[in-house]
mmCIF file of C-alpha atoms in Angstrom:
data_model
loop_
_atom_site.group_PDB
_atom_site.id
_atom_site.type_symbol
_atom_site.label_atom_id
_atom_site.label_comp_id
_atom_site.label_asym_id
_atom_site.label_seq_id
_atom_site.Cartn_x
_atom_site.Cartn_y
_atom_site.Cartn_z
ATOM 1 C CA MET A 25 -4.831 -35.204 7.737
ATOM 2 C CA LEU A 26 -3.629 -31.659 7.730
ATOM 3 C CA ASN A 27 -6.615 -29.010 8.248
ATOM 4 C CA LYS A 28 -7.116 -26.824 4.827
ATOM 5 C CA CYS A 29 -4.724 -23.504 7.713
ATOM 6 C CA LEU A 30 -1.640 -25.538 8.124
ATOM 7 C CA PHE A 31 -1.624 -27.043 5.285
ATOM 8 C CA GLY A 32 -1.526 -23.303 3.736
ATOM 9 C CA CYS A 33 0.859 -21.609 5.828
ATOM 10 C CA LEU A 34 2.922 -24.923 5.905
ATOM 11 C CA LEU A 35 3.006 -24.000 2.563
ATOM 12 C CA ILE A 36 4.332 -20.464 2.516
ATOM 13 C CA LEU A 37 6.339 -20.357 5.756
ATOM 14 C CA HIS A 38 8.768 -17.581 5.126
ATOM 15 C CA ALA A 39 11.793 -17.331 7.945
ATOM 16 C CA SER A 40 9.819 -14.464 9.074
ATOM 17 C CA SER A 41 8.101 -14.607 12.428
ATOM 18 C CA ALA A 42 4.647 -12.776 10.432
ATOM 19 C CA ARG A 43 2.040 -14.834 11.482
ATOM 20 C CA CYS A 44 0.351 -16.901 8.918
ATOM 21 C CA GLU A 45 -3.181 -17.028 7.883
ATOM 22 C CA VAL A 46 -5.539 -17.617 4.782
ATOM 23 C CA SER A 47 -7.855 -15.178 3.526
ATOM 24 C CA HIS A 48 -10.835 -16.878 2.050
ATOM 25 C CA GLU A 49 -9.297 -15.595 -1.746
ATOM 26 C CA GLU A 50 -8.043 -18.357 -3.636
ATOM 27 C CA GLY A 51 -3.877 -17.623 -3.126
ATOM 28 C CA PHE A 52 -4.208 -14.708 -0.458
ATOM 29 C CA MET A 53 -2.487 -14.243 2.501
ATOM 30 C CA GLN A 54 -3.910 -12.092 4.983
ATOM 31 C CA LEU A 55 -1.246 -9.536 6.552
ATOM 32 C CA PHE A 56 -3.527 -7.778 9.700
ATOM 33 C CA ASP A 57 -4.521 -10.991 11.888
ATOM 34 C CA GLY A 58 -7.390 -7.982 13.199
ATOM 35 C CA LYS A 59 -5.539 -8.367 16.514
ATOM 36 C CA SER A 60 -2.421 -7.251 16.201
ATOM 37 C CA LEU A 61 0.559 -5.821 14.583
ATOM 38 C CA ASP A 62 1.771 -9.035 14.337
ATOM 39 C CA GLY A 63 4.672 -8.825 10.824
ATOM 40 C CA TRP A 64 4.929 -5.726 10.473
ATOM 41 C CA ILE A 65 7.785 -3.362 11.798
ATOM 42 C CA GLY A 66 8.981 -0.080 11.138
ATOM 43 C CA ASP A 67 9.264 3.784 13.204
ATOM 44 C CA GLY A 68 5.174 3.625 13.048
ATOM 45 C CA LYS A 69 4.202 0.151 14.487
ATOM 46 C CA GLN A 70 4.386 2.477 17.971
ATOM 47 C CA PHE A 71 1.750 5.116 16.759
ATOM 48 C CA PHE A 72 -1.109 2.577 15.554
ATOM 49 C CA ASP A 73 -4.358 1.562 16.938
ATOM 50 C CA VAL A 74 -6.016 -1.887 17.043
ATOM 51 C CA ALA A 75 -9.837 -2.628 17.891
ATOM 52 C CA ASP A 76 -11.827 -4.601 16.197
ATOM 53 C CA GLY A 77 -10.127 -6.018 13.818
ATOM 54 C CA VAL A 78 -8.723 -2.840 12.499
ATOM 55 C CA MET A 79 -6.019 -0.131 12.866
ATOM 56 C CA ALA A 80 -5.860 2.696 12.705
ATOM 57 C CA CYS A 81 -2.713 5.835 12.625
ATOM 58 C CA GLN A 82 -2.866 8.572 15.790
ATOM 59 C CA GLN A 83 -3.421 11.241 15.023
ATOM 60 C CA GLY A 84 -0.443 13.995 15.020
ATOM 61 C CA CYS A 85 2.050 10.849 13.905
ATOM 62 C CA HIS A 86 4.258 10.348 11.368
ATOM 63 C CA GLY A 87 6.451 7.733 10.683
ATOM 64 C CA LYS A 88 6.391 4.174 8.460
ATOM 65 C CA LEU A 89 4.494 0.919 9.015
ATOM 66 C CA VAL A 90 5.683 -2.158 6.484
ATOM 67 C CA THR A 91 5.347 -5.380 6.866
ATOM 68 C CA GLN A 92 8.259 -7.684 7.620
ATOM 69 C CA GLN A 93 8.630 -9.767 4.668
ATOM 70 C CA GLU A 94 9.299 -7.908 1.831
ATOM 71 C CA TYR A 95 7.812 -8.468 -1.446
ATOM 72 C CA ARG A 96 8.005 -8.430 -5.474
ATOM 73 C CA ASP A 97 5.033 -8.853 -7.776
ATOM 74 C CA PHE A 98 2.224 -8.974 -5.720
ATOM 75 C CA VAL A 99 -1.916 -8.433 -5.979
ATOM 76 C CA LEU A 100 -2.412 -5.883 -2.994
ATOM 77 C CA ARG A 101 -6.109 -6.268 -0.929
ATOM 78 C CA PHE A 102 -7.277 -3.999 1.176
ATOM 79 C CA GLU A 103 -9.642 -1.187 2.587
ATOM 80 C CA PHE A 104 -9.417 2.337 4.182
ATOM 81 C CA LYS A 105 -11.289 4.423 5.449
ATOM 82 C CA LEU A 106 -10.399 8.366 5.253
ATOM 83 C CA THR A 107 -10.838 11.776 7.610
ATOM 84 C CA VAL A 108 -11.630 14.326 7.175
ATOM 85 C CA GLY A 109 -8.071 16.123 5.120
ATOM 86 C CA ALA A 110 -6.564 13.444 5.927
ATOM 87 C CA ASN A 111 -2.837 12.348 4.222
ATOM 88 C CA ASN A 112 -1.350 8.603 4.051
ATOM 89 C CA GLY A 113 0.580 6.494 2.123
ATOM 90 C CA LEU A 114 0.584 2.930 0.801
ATOM 91 C CA ALA A 115 5.036 2.135 0.009
ATOM 92 C CA ILE A 116 5.358 -0.555 -2.678
ATOM 93 C CA ARG A 117 8.807 -1.803 -2.611
ATOM 94 C CA ALA A 118 10.066 -0.011 0.247
ATOM 95 C CA PRO A 119 13.699 0.339 2.093
ATOM 96 C CA LEU A 120 13.173 0.290 5.264
ATOM 97 C CA GLU A 121 15.721 3.254 5.556
ATOM 98 C CA GLY A 122 14.873 6.843 3.591
ATOM 99 C CA ASP A 123 11.601 7.926 2.222
ATOM 100 C CA ALA A 124 10.036 5.491 0.770
ATOM 101 C CA ALA A 125 8.590 8.301 -1.674
ATOM 102 C CA TYR A 126 11.565 8.575 -3.005
ATOM 103 C CA ALA A 127 13.540 5.236 -1.661
ATOM 104 C CA GLY A 128 10.962 3.146 -2.414
ATOM 105 C CA ILE A 129 6.971 4.457 -4.572
ATOM 106 C CA GLU A 130 4.434 5.730 -2.314
ATOM 107 C CA LEU A 131 0.454 5.767 -4.039
ATOM 108 C CA GLN A 132 -1.180 8.518 -2.425
ATOM 109 C CA ILE A 133 -3.935 8.171 0.304
ATOM 110 C CA LEU A 134 -4.992 11.705 0.446
ATOM 111 C CA ASP A 135 -9.079 13.016 1.016
ATOM 112 C CA ASN A 136 -8.867 14.702 -2.742
ATOM 113 C CA THR A 137 -12.409 16.711 -1.228
ATOM 114 C CA ALA A 138 -10.347 18.516 1.681
ATOM 115 C CA ASP A 139 -10.223 22.456 0.141
ATOM 116 C CA LYS A 140 -6.744 22.615 1.717
ATOM 117 C CA TYR A 141 -5.853 20.193 -1.005
ATOM 118 C CA GLN A 142 -6.916 22.098 -4.012
ATOM 119 C CA ASN A 143 -4.400 23.182 -5.576
ATOM 120 C CA LEU A 144 -1.487 19.859 -5.290
ATOM 121 C CA LYS A 145 -0.372 18.663 -8.326
ATOM 122 C CA ASP A 146 -1.735 15.599 -10.118
ATOM 123 C CA TYR A 147 0.467 13.046 -8.765
ATOM 124 C CA GLN A 148 -0.347 14.296 -5.636
ATOM 125 C CA PHE A 149 -3.725 13.555 -4.804
ATOM 126 C CA HIS A 150 -5.187 9.592 -4.139
ATOM 127 C CA GLY A 151 -3.770 6.295 -5.857
ATOM 128 C CA SER A 152 -1.479 8.566 -7.881
ATOM 129 C CA ALA A 153 2.434 7.645 -8.018
ATOM 130 C CA TYR A 154 4.197 10.260 -5.816
ATOM 131 C CA GLY A 155 6.094 12.396 -8.223
ATOM 132 C CA ILE A 156 5.800 9.938 -10.607
ATOM 133 C CA ALA A 157 1.903 9.824 -12.371
ATOM 134 C CA ALA A 158 -1.186 11.357 -11.375
ATOM 135 C CA ALA A 159 -4.386 8.930 -10.701
ATOM 136 C CA LYS A 160 -8.142 10.209 -11.909
ATOM 137 C CA ARG A 161 -10.299 11.001 -9.495
ATOM 138 C CA GLY A 162 -13.677 10.693 -8.686
ATOM 139 C CA ALA A 163 -13.965 7.417 -7.509
ATOM 140 C CA LEU A 164 -13.660 7.443 -3.669
ATOM 141 C CA LYS A 165 -16.895 7.410 -1.541
ATOM 142 C CA PRO A 166 -18.099 9.780 0.693
ATOM 143 C CA VAL A 167 -15.046 11.007 3.651
ATOM 144 C CA GLY A 168 -16.156 8.335 6.753
ATOM 145 C CA LYS A 169 -17.472 5.039 3.929
ATOM 146 C CA TRP A 170 -14.887 2.540 3.862
ATOM 147 C CA ASN A 171 -12.675 2.007 0.563
ATOM 148 C CA THR A 172 -11.523 -0.981 -1.638
ATOM 149 C CA GLN A 173 -8.538 -0.841 -3.019
ATOM 150 C CA GLU A 174 -6.630 -3.233 -5.369
ATOM 151 C CA VAL A 175 -2.559 -3.104 -6.505
ATOM 152 C CA VAL A 176 -1.407 -5.037 -8.967
ATOM 153 C CA CYS A 177 2.325 -4.536 -9.282
ATOM 154 C CA GLN A 178 4.412 -7.072 -11.534
ATOM 155 C CA GLY A 179 7.483 -5.667 -12.581
ATOM 156 C CA ARG A 180 7.707 -2.502 -14.542
ATOM 157 C CA THR A 181 3.688 -2.593 -14.402
ATOM 158 C CA ILE A 182 1.928 -0.927 -11.334
ATOM 159 C CA LYS A 183 -2.553 -1.083 -11.807
ATOM 160 C CA VAL A 184 -4.483 0.835 -8.427
ATOM 161 C CA THR A 185 -8.421 0.051 -8.875
ATOM 162 C CA LEU A 186 -10.538 2.395 -6.529
ATOM 163 C CA ASN A 187 -14.334 0.835 -6.196
ATOM 164 C CA ASP A 188 -14.148 -1.438 -8.428
ATOM 165 C CA ILE A 189 -12.391 1.528 -11.269
ATOM 166 C CA ILE A 190 -9.246 1.774 -12.533
ATOM 167 C CA ILE A 191 -7.990 5.424 -11.659
ATOM 168 C CA LEU A 192 -4.235 3.881 -12.270
ATOM 169 C CA ASP A 193 -2.003 1.566 -14.636
ATOM 170 C CA ILE A 194 1.143 2.654 -15.398
ATOM 171 C CA ASP A 195 4.361 1.469 -17.142
ATOM 172 C CA LEU A 196 7.318 2.988 -14.700
ATOM 173 C CA ASP A 197 10.119 3.316 -18.130
ATOM 174 C CA LYS A 198 7.329 5.181 -19.909
ATOM 175 C CA ALA A 199 6.510 6.952 -16.722
ATOM 176 C CA ALA A 200 9.553 8.071 -16.400
ATOM 177 C CA PRO A 201 11.627 7.951 -19.129
ATOM 178 C CA ASP A 202 15.506 8.193 -18.855
ATOM 179 C CA ASP A 203 14.728 8.494 -14.759
ATOM 180 C CA LYS A 204 13.213 12.886 -15.973
ATOM 181 C CA THR A 205 10.287 12.153 -13.703
ATOM 182 C CA ILE A 206 7.439 14.844 -13.278
ATOM 183 C CA ASP A 207 8.963 15.868 -9.820
ATOM 184 C CA GLY A 208 12.027 16.927 -11.339
ATOM 185 C CA GLU A 209 13.102 15.038 -8.027
ATOM 186 C CA ASP A 210 15.189 12.016 -8.303
ATOM 187 C CA HIS A 211 13.260 8.505 -7.763
ATOM 188 C CA PRO A 212 15.819 6.096 -6.755
ATOM 189 C CA GLY A 213 13.383 3.598 -5.961
ATOM 190 C CA LEU A 214 11.937 3.526 -9.888
ATOM 191 C CA LYS A 215 14.415 0.608 -10.018
ATOM 192 C CA ARG A 216 13.874 -1.646 -6.927
ATOM 193 C CA HIS A 217 12.509 -5.170 -8.180
ATOM 194 C CA GLN A 218 10.946 -5.004 -4.386
ATOM 195 C CA GLY A 219 10.378 -3.741 -1.198
ATOM 196 C CA HIS A 220 8.409 -3.746 1.345
ATOM 197 C CA VAL A 221 5.036 -2.781 1.878
ATOM 198 C CA GLY A 222 2.773 -0.484 4.028
ATOM 199 C CA PHE A 223 0.875 2.068 4.946
ATOM 200 C CA LEU A 224 2.818 6.172 5.963
ATOM 201 C CA CYS A 225 1.503 8.418 8.331
ATOM 202 C CA HIS A 226 1.454 11.590 7.062
ATOM 203 C CA ASN A 227 0.215 13.301 11.184
ATOM 204 C CA ASP A 228 -3.657 12.310 9.902
ATOM 205 C CA ARG A 229 -6.422 10.090 11.678
ATOM 206 C CA VAL A 230 -6.745 6.610 8.892
ATOM 207 C CA TYR A 231 -8.266 3.803 9.490
ATOM 208 C CA PHE A 232 -7.408 0.778 7.660
ATOM 209 C CA ARG A 233 -8.735 -3.168 8.306
ATOM 210 C CA ASN A 234 -8.368 -6.760 5.253
ATOM 211 C CA VAL A 235 -5.372 -6.335 4.444
ATOM 212 C CA ARG A 236 -3.566 -9.165 2.176
ATOM 213 C CA VAL A 237 -1.356 -10.294 -0.707
ATOM 214 C CA LYS A 238 -1.039 -11.962 -3.497
ATOM 215 C CA GLU A 239 2.484 -13.072 -4.936
ATOM 216 C CA MET A 240 3.040 -13.564 -8.043
ATOM 217 C CA GLN A 241 5.736 -14.807 -10.785
ATOM 218 C CA SER A 242 8.393 -12.141 -11.420
ATOM 219 C CA LEU A 243 8.483 -11.515 -14.988
ATOM 220 C CA VAL A 244 11.539 -9.368 -14.291
ATOM 221 C CA ALA A 245 15.318 -10.936 -14.231
ATOM 222 C CA GLU A 246 17.946 -10.546 -11.353
#
């Protein structure tokens, strides 16, 4: 009889060379095996360290690290730890080329408490859909502590839960009616139904672990 892990891997086998790891949570698959960056691609891959089940963006480096596989509707769960003044981003439904904040959608990963960020626009703080919608503040743990985050991306809705507190829950059509965004910029990524998921180095050290995903049935027709 096939063991449980092997059976699960066979069920979700893709053409991708990504490593198949079954999460303890029902329906979830590990995107990061804790030992390597197998299954990840992007110009920022060279800037990530892996040790003791954690991957971390190197200080002073810029680039994107995204999944080899594309995702459409999904639940993404991960843990992250910020350093003082750190800035990063979570790309969703993003293409490989272009700025993920516009060509796809970028959810901010940021030390909201840093003095240098106090004059940012509301849509630039942690959990916000950059240039599209502002997240609620106050749910981040102190810098140096591990945070847990869940992102549910289904159809035209995005919900972000940080440390068990919902900080963003939006309908993209209502957040950007007639494609008019609050930052006044063009965001073609709003029209994308699927793409890569990953992290965006913005020159600061940020730590990630326990990155896993669960694919869901799409609510949007092709």
